[in-house]
XYZ file of C-alpha atoms in Angstrom:
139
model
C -149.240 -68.028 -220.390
C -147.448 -69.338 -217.301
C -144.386 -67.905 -215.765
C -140.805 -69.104 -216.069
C -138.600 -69.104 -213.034
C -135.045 -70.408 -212.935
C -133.511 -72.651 -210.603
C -131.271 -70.143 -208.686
C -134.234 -67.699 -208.206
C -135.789 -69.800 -205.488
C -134.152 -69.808 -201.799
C -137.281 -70.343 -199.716
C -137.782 -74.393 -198.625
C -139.866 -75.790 -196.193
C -139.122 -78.924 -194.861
C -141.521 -80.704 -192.191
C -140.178 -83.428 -190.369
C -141.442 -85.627 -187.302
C -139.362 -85.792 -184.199
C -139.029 -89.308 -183.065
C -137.982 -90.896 -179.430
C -136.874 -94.699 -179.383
C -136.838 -95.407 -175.506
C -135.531 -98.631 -175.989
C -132.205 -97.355 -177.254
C -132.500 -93.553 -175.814
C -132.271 -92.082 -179.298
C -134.010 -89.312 -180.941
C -134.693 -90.197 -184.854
C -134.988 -87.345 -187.195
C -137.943 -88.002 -189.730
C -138.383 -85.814 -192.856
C -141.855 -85.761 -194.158
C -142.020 -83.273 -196.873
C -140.438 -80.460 -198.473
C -142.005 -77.555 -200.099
C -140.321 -75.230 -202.572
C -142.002 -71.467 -202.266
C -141.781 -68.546 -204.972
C -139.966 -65.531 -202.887
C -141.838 -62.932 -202.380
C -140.243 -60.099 -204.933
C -140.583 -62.902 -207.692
C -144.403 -62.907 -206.645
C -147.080 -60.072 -207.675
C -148.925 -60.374 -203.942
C -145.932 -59.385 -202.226
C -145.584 -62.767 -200.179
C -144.125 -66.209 -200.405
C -146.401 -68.999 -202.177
C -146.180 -73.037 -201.815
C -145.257 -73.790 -205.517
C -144.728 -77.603 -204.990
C -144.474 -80.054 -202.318
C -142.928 -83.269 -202.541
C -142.627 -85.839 -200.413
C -139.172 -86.918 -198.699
C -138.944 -90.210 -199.713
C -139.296 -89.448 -203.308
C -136.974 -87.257 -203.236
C -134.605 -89.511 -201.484
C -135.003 -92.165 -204.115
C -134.257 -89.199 -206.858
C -131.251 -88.211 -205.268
C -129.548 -91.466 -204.616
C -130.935 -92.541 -208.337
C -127.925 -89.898 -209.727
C -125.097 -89.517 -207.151
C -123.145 -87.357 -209.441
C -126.123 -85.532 -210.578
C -127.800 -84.253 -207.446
C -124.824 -82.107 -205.410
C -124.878 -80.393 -201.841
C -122.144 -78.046 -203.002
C -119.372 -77.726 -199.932
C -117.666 -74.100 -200.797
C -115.126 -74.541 -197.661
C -113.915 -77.961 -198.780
C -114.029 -79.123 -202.589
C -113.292 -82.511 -201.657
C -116.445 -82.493 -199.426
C -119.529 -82.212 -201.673
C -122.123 -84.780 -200.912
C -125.249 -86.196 -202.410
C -128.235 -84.300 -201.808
C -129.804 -86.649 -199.961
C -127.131 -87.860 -197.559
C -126.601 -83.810 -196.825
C -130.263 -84.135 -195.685
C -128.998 -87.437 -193.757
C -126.293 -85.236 -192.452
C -128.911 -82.327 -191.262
C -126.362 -80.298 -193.221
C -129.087 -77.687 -193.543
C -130.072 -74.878 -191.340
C -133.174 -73.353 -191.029
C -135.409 -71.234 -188.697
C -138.865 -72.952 -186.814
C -141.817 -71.384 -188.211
C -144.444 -73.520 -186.789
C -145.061 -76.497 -183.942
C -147.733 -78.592 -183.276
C -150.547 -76.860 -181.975
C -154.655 -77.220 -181.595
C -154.813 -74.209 -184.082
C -152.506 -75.234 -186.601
C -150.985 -72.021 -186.406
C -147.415 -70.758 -186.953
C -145.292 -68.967 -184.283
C -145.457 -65.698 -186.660
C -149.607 -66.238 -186.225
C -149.456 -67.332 -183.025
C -147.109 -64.050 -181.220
C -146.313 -61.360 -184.014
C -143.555 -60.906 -186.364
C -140.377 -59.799 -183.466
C -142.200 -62.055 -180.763
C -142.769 -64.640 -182.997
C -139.101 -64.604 -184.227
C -137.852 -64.899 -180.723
C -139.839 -67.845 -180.161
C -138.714 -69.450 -182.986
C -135.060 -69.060 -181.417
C -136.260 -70.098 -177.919
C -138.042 -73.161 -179.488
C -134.509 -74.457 -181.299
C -132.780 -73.755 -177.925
C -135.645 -75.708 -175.797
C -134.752 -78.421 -178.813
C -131.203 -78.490 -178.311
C -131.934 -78.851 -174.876
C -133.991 -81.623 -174.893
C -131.818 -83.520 -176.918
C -129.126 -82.689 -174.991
C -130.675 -83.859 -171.629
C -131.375 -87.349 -173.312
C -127.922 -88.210 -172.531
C -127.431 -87.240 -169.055
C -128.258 -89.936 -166.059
């Protein structure tokens, strides 16, 4: 006998997503790969967060744009600003913390440093981002 979950009881995604540099026209190009829904931790008998599916992005993307009314990214600030799923992802509406980079040991920062120094890695890795992209457009 499997479990049953509703929607609203999951609010762990993962979403991995390549990084992209076009030279030719100095822009960076944001490339979602997959995204993977876990079951949170208190819903789970082990205590931690579990992968429950993974899809990939452009699947998903077809979905979404298959039903624009359907598939909503709710804006609570501004009714007349709710958006298709998919161009929300578009958008890079979400917000998220970095939990892994590439790396020989295909480990995550948490692996990699510890839970606190692993966290403020995570922040200094976004910031070293945002910094990089940001010196793109100087001369």
């Amino acid at each position: 006998m499997g479990d049953e979950y509703f929607a609203k009881e999951f609010n762990v995604m993962e979403i991995k997503e390549d990084w992209i540099f076009d030279r030719k026209r100095s822009r960076l190009y944001y490339d979602i790969q997959t995204v993977t829904i876990f079951l949170p931790s208190d819903k789970n008998a082990a205590g931690v967060e579990t992968p429950l599916a993974t899809f990939k992005y452009k699947d998903l993307d077809k979905l979404f744009r298959s039903d624009p009314k359907k598939f909503i990214w709710y804006n609570p600030q501004n009714q007349a600003q709710h958006k298709n799923l998919a161009d929300a992802f578009d958008l890079r509406l979400f917000y998220g913390r970095i939990t892994k980079v590439a790396n020989p040991g295909d480990a995550d920062l948490v692996g990699m440093y510890g839970d606190k120094e692993g966290l403020m890695k995570s922040y200094q890795t976004e910031y070293e981002l945002m910094e990089t992209e940001h010196g793109l457009w100087e001369y």
